[in-house]
Amino acid sequence: MTDVLLTHIGGPTVLIQFGGWRLLTDPTFDPPGQKYNFGWGTGSVKLAGPAVAVSDLGPIDAVLLTHDHHDDNLDAAGRALLPSADAVVTTVSGSNRLGGNTRGLEPWATTMLEAPGRPPIEITATPCRHGPPLSRPLAGDVIGFALSWDGQTHGALWISGDTVLYDGVRQVANRLQVNAALLHLGGVQFPVTGPVRYTLTAKDAVELCRLIEPRTAIPIHYEGWKHFKEGRGAIEREFARAPEDIRRRIRWLPLGVQVEIAG
């Protein structure tokens, strides 16, 4: 068994370390206060900076980029970091835009990370829909990631990506055993589209945990941005109403602190 070290840097950005590997999800390192335009009348303001500065991050072997076209998942400082990684795994459309060291995956496609003296990692792209039905022209392509390697005893490390709860995400329960799930929450909304949600709510997360049954469910993507409409307080209130079997799986990561979980 290989234990995993996780550091939640802020928003969707998490440093994942195990077996000599250093992986980074959705790099966002811009300072707070900036305004961003996401297109189609949507946008946001960054409210908090990263808990770990990019200058203190250290070398990164691979970036797991759920999508490249929204600044709350890849901002300017995060984009500048990409060439320093050996590989960037992302959507096919994102790979076409970014070029360079990227690998594009369709949902349920796989790629391998390999290096001498380290366990090979199989990366499987999982489905996402970043909004309501028919929202793809607005929201674009997004994927999640399931990471598998020899020595795992309780299943994959799964990163949900920016998605609502829909049949594509429910497929994860049928196709994967999940040890730890990094869940992109926040219940994202924009004034221009009213009550429509673009990421999981806490209520969705409870249902997803019921389906997937991860040993550990870790909320991320809930703080630091104006368009994240469910913060930690609202999420905790919803979790408090969940069955005990769900509540015991939830684990919050303090920002900027390295936390060990069983691999």
Short mmCIF file of C-alpha atoms in Angstrom, two decimals:
data_model
loop_
_atom_site.label_atom_id
_atom_site.label_comp_id
_atom_site.label_asym_id
_atom_site.label_seq_id
_atom_site.Cartn_x
_atom_site.Cartn_y
_atom_site.Cartn_z
CA MET A 1 0.00 0.00 0.00
CA THR A 2 1.30 3.47 -0.94
CA ASP A 3 0.01 6.31 1.22
CA VAL A 4 -0.86 9.54 -0.54
CA LEU A 5 -0.03 13.06 0.56
CA LEU A 6 -2.55 15.74 -0.42
CA THR A 7 -2.15 19.50 -0.11
CA HIS A 8 -5.20 21.62 -0.94
CA ILE A 9 -3.75 24.84 -2.32
CA GLY A 10 -7.10 26.48 -3.00
CA GLY A 11 -10.13 26.18 -5.27
CA PRO A 12 -9.59 23.12 -7.48
CA THR A 13 -5.80 23.04 -6.98
CA VAL A 14 -4.37 20.07 -5.09
CA LEU A 15 -0.82 18.73 -4.90
CA ILE A 16 -0.83 14.91 -4.93
CA GLN A 17 2.32 13.05 -3.84
CA PHE A 18 3.02 9.33 -3.63
CA GLY A 19 5.68 6.85 -4.73
CA GLY A 20 8.02 9.63 -5.81
CA TRP A 21 5.38 11.29 -8.00
CA ARG A 22 4.28 14.93 -7.67
CA LEU A 23 1.05 15.67 -9.51
CA LEU A 24 -0.94 18.91 -9.56
CA THR A 25 -4.61 19.41 -10.35
CA ASP A 26 -6.03 22.50 -12.09
CA PRO A 27 -3.27 25.02 -11.27
CA THR A 28 -4.56 28.39 -10.03
CA PHE A 29 -1.95 30.70 -8.51
CA ASP A 30 -3.04 34.25 -9.42
CA PRO A 31 -3.36 36.75 -6.55
CA PRO A 32 -6.86 37.71 -5.36
CA GLY A 33 -8.85 40.70 -6.57
CA GLN A 34 -8.77 40.09 -10.30
CA LYS A 35 -11.88 39.86 -12.47
CA TYR A 36 -12.21 37.15 -15.12
CA ASN A 37 -14.52 36.75 -18.10
CA PHE A 38 -15.57 33.15 -18.78
CA GLY A 39 -17.57 34.02 -21.89
CA TRP A 40 -21.28 34.10 -22.76
CA GLY A 41 -21.94 36.76 -20.11
CA THR A 42 -20.36 34.75 -17.27
CA GLY A 43 -17.39 35.69 -15.14
CA SER A 44 -16.11 35.95 -11.60
CA VAL A 45 -13.75 37.62 -9.14
CA LYS A 46 -10.98 35.76 -7.35
CA LEU A 47 -11.42 36.31 -3.61
CA ALA A 48 -8.41 34.46 -2.18
CA GLY A 49 -4.90 33.68 -3.30
CA PRO A 50 -3.20 30.27 -3.19
CA ALA A 51 -2.23 28.79 0.18
CA VAL A 52 1.08 27.74 -1.39
CA ALA A 53 2.90 30.14 -3.72
CA VAL A 54 3.94 28.77 -7.08
CA SER A 55 7.54 29.65 -6.15
CA ASP A 56 7.29 27.29 -3.17
CA LEU A 57 5.64 24.47 -5.06
CA GLY A 58 8.67 22.50 -6.21
CA PRO A 59 8.92 20.39 -9.37
CA ILE A 60 5.76 18.92 -10.87
CA ASP A 61 5.79 15.69 -12.86
CA ALA A 62 2.33 16.04 -14.36
CA VAL A 63 -0.62 18.41 -14.32
CA LEU A 64 -4.13 16.97 -14.32
CA LEU A 65 -6.13 19.70 -16.01
CA THR A 66 -9.89 19.12 -16.04
CA HIS A 67 -10.29 21.96 -18.55
CA ASP A 68 -8.21 24.84 -19.79
CA HIS A 69 -10.78 27.44 -20.82
CA HIS A 70 -12.00 28.78 -17.43
CA ASP A 71 -9.65 30.85 -15.30
CA ASP A 72 -10.87 29.35 -12.02
CA ASN A 73 -9.30 26.07 -13.19
CA LEU A 74 -6.32 27.48 -15.09
CA ASP A 75 -5.38 31.10 -14.46
CA ALA A 76 -2.46 33.05 -15.89
CA ALA A 77 0.06 31.92 -13.25
CA GLY A 78 -1.13 28.33 -13.60
CA ARG A 79 -0.83 28.50 -17.36
CA ALA A 80 2.74 29.76 -17.04
CA LEU A 81 3.55 26.67 -14.94
CA LEU A 82 2.42 24.12 -17.55
CA PRO A 83 5.63 23.95 -19.64
CA SER A 84 7.65 23.01 -16.55
CA ALA A 85 5.68 19.78 -16.06
CA ASP A 86 6.70 16.66 -17.95
CA ALA A 87 3.10 16.05 -19.00
CA VAL A 88 -0.26 17.84 -18.93
CA VAL A 89 -3.27 15.54 -19.17
CA THR A 90 -6.49 17.27 -20.22
CA THR A 91 -9.40 17.17 -22.65
CA VAL A 92 -8.84 16.57 -26.35
CA SER A 93 -10.03 20.08 -27.19
CA GLY A 94 -7.81 21.52 -24.46
CA SER A 95 -4.81 19.60 -25.76
CA ASN A 96 -5.47 21.00 -29.23
CA ARG A 97 -5.51 24.53 -27.84
CA LEU A 98 -2.50 24.17 -25.53
CA GLY A 99 -0.22 21.95 -27.63
CA GLY A 100 3.24 21.32 -26.21
CA ASN A 101 3.51 18.57 -23.59
CA THR A 102 -0.23 17.88 -23.38
CA ARG A 103 -2.13 14.62 -23.76
CA GLY A 104 -5.80 14.82 -24.67
CA LEU A 105 -8.26 12.23 -23.39
CA GLU A 106 -11.88 11.51 -24.20
CA PRO A 107 -14.03 10.18 -21.34
CA TRP A 108 -13.00 6.63 -20.36
CA ALA A 109 -9.78 6.81 -22.38
CA THR A 110 -6.52 6.15 -20.52
CA THR A 111 -2.88 7.18 -20.54
CA MET A 112 0.12 6.07 -18.49
CA LEU A 113 2.68 7.98 -16.49
CA GLU A 114 5.95 6.06 -16.16
CA ALA A 115 9.34 6.88 -14.69
CA PRO A 116 12.26 4.77 -13.38
CA GLY A 117 11.89 3.78 -9.75
CA ARG A 118 8.27 4.89 -9.49
CA PRO A 119 4.99 2.96 -9.76
CA PRO A 120 3.39 3.44 -13.18
CA ILE A 121 0.13 5.40 -12.96
CA GLU A 122 -2.85 4.65 -15.16
CA ILE A 123 -4.92 7.80 -15.65
CA THR A 124 -8.51 7.29 -16.80
CA ALA A 125 -10.58 10.27 -17.91
CA THR A 126 -14.08 10.27 -16.42
CA PRO A 127 -17.16 12.05 -17.79
CA CYS A 128 -18.20 15.55 -16.77
CA ARG A 129 -21.00 17.89 -17.79
CA HIS A 130 -20.24 21.41 -16.61
CA GLY A 131 -23.85 22.56 -16.46
CA PRO A 132 -27.40 21.60 -17.42
CA PRO A 133 -28.33 19.54 -20.51
CA LEU A 134 -27.26 21.16 -23.79
CA SER A 135 -24.81 23.46 -21.97
CA ARG A 136 -21.68 22.19 -23.70
CA PRO A 137 -21.47 25.13 -26.18
CA LEU A 138 -21.40 27.45 -23.16
CA ALA A 139 -19.39 25.39 -20.69
CA GLY A 140 -17.07 23.47 -23.02
CA ASP A 141 -15.45 20.06 -22.58
CA VAL A 142 -14.42 18.91 -19.09
CA ILE A 143 -13.11 15.62 -17.71
CA GLY A 144 -12.35 14.12 -14.32
CA PHE A 145 -9.50 11.73 -13.55
CA ALA A 146 -9.17 8.33 -11.88
CA LEU A 147 -5.61 7.43 -10.86
CA SER A 148 -4.67 3.77 -10.42
CA TRP A 149 -1.34 2.16 -9.54
CA ASP A 150 -0.02 -1.10 -8.15
CA GLY A 151 -0.37 -1.38 -4.41
CA GLN A 152 -3.73 0.31 -4.07
CA THR A 153 -5.88 -1.78 -1.75
CA HIS A 154 -9.16 0.13 -1.77
CA GLY A 155 -9.45 1.50 -5.29
CA ALA A 156 -8.58 4.56 -7.33
CA LEU A 157 -7.99 8.17 -6.40
CA TRP A 158 -10.77 10.01 -8.25
CA ILE A 159 -10.98 13.71 -9.09
CA SER A 160 -14.54 14.57 -10.13
CA GLY A 161 -13.76 17.66 -12.21
CA ASP A 162 -16.26 20.48 -12.66
CA THR A 163 -19.53 18.67 -13.22
CA VAL A 164 -23.13 18.43 -12.18
CA LEU A 165 -24.66 15.15 -11.08
CA TYR A 166 -25.83 13.34 -14.22
CA ASP A 167 -25.74 9.87 -15.75
CA GLY A 168 -22.15 10.24 -17.00
CA VAL A 169 -20.86 10.82 -13.47
CA ARG A 170 -23.06 8.04 -12.12
CA GLN A 171 -21.18 5.66 -14.44
CA VAL A 172 -18.20 6.00 -12.12
CA ALA A 173 -20.07 3.95 -9.53
CA ASN A 174 -20.49 1.11 -12.03
CA ARG A 175 -17.02 1.19 -13.55
CA LEU A 176 -14.60 2.11 -10.76
CA GLN A 177 -13.81 1.25 -7.18
CA VAL A 178 -12.94 4.55 -5.51
CA ASN A 179 -10.78 4.87 -2.41
CA ALA A 180 -10.65 8.66 -2.19
CA ALA A 181 -12.76 11.17 -4.12
CA LEU A 182 -11.81 14.81 -4.59
CA LEU A 183 -15.20 16.44 -5.22
CA HIS A 184 -15.51 19.76 -7.06
CA LEU A 185 -18.34 21.42 -5.15
CA GLY A 186 -19.38 25.08 -4.85
CA GLY A 187 -22.79 24.86 -6.56
CA VAL A 188 -21.56 27.37 -9.17
CA GLN A 189 -24.12 29.88 -10.45
CA PHE A 190 -24.02 33.02 -12.57
CA PRO A 191 -26.52 35.92 -12.58
CA VAL A 192 -27.07 35.64 -16.33
CA THR A 193 -28.38 32.06 -16.02
CA GLY A 194 -30.32 32.40 -12.76
CA PRO A 195 -30.81 29.24 -10.68
CA VAL A 196 -28.89 26.94 -13.04
CA ARG A 197 -25.94 25.14 -11.42
CA TYR A 198 -22.61 24.35 -13.09
CA THR A 199 -20.93 22.20 -10.44
CA LEU A 200 -21.98 19.79 -7.71
CA THR A 201 -23.92 21.02 -4.70
CA ALA A 202 -23.46 19.48 -1.27
CA LYS A 203 -26.74 17.65 -1.75
CA ASP A 204 -25.38 16.22 -5.01
CA ALA A 205 -22.21 15.19 -3.20
CA VAL A 206 -24.22 13.22 -0.64
CA GLU A 207 -26.01 11.36 -3.42
CA LEU A 208 -22.75 10.76 -5.27
CA CYS A 209 -21.11 9.34 -2.14
CA ARG A 210 -24.10 7.04 -1.68
CA LEU A 211 -23.59 5.73 -5.21
CA ILE A 212 -19.79 5.51 -5.36
CA GLU A 213 -19.09 4.67 -1.70
CA PRO A 214 -15.58 6.14 -1.50
CA ARG A 215 -13.70 5.42 1.71
CA THR A 216 -12.86 9.13 1.86
CA ALA A 217 -14.66 12.07 0.20
CA ILE A 218 -12.74 15.33 0.13
CA PRO A 219 -14.48 18.63 -0.75
CA ILE A 220 -12.52 21.03 -2.95
CA HIS A 221 -13.55 23.83 -5.38
CA TYR A 222 -15.80 25.56 -2.84
CA GLU A 223 -13.85 28.66 -1.73
CA GLY A 224 -11.87 31.54 -3.16
CA TRP A 225 -14.17 32.65 -5.98
CA LYS A 226 -17.29 34.83 -6.11
CA HIS A 227 -19.24 32.40 -8.32
CA PHE A 228 -18.89 29.55 -5.82
CA LYS A 229 -22.33 29.84 -4.20
CA GLU A 230 -22.03 27.10 -1.57
CA GLY A 231 -19.16 27.72 0.82
CA ARG A 232 -17.93 25.45 3.58
CA GLY A 233 -20.64 26.49 6.04
CA ALA A 234 -23.49 25.64 3.67
CA ILE A 235 -21.80 22.39 2.64
CA GLU A 236 -21.30 21.34 6.27
CA ARG A 237 -24.96 22.02 7.07
CA GLU A 238 -26.03 19.75 4.24
CA PHE A 239 -23.55 17.06 5.22
CA ALA A 240 -24.85 17.19 8.81
CA ARG A 241 -28.24 16.04 7.50
CA ALA A 242 -26.74 13.11 5.63
CA PRO A 243 -26.78 9.54 6.96
CA GLU A 244 -23.94 8.59 9.30
CA ASP A 245 -22.51 6.26 6.66
CA ILE A 246 -21.97 9.31 4.43
CA ARG A 247 -20.81 11.71 7.16
CA ARG A 248 -18.01 9.42 8.28
CA ARG A 249 -16.50 9.47 4.80
CA ILE A 250 -16.11 13.27 4.60
CA ARG A 251 -12.67 14.73 5.25
CA TRP A 252 -11.84 18.41 4.96
CA LEU A 253 -8.29 19.38 4.04
CA PRO A 254 -6.95 22.52 5.75
CA LEU A 255 -5.62 24.87 3.11
CA GLY A 256 -1.89 24.69 2.56
CA VAL A 257 -1.37 21.74 4.93
CA GLN A 258 -0.03 18.39 3.75
CA VAL A 259 -2.41 15.59 4.79
CA GLU A 260 -1.82 11.85 4.49
CA ILE A 261 -4.53 9.45 3.37
CA ALA A 262 -4.35 5.72 2.86
CA GLY A 263 -3.62 4.82 -0.76
#
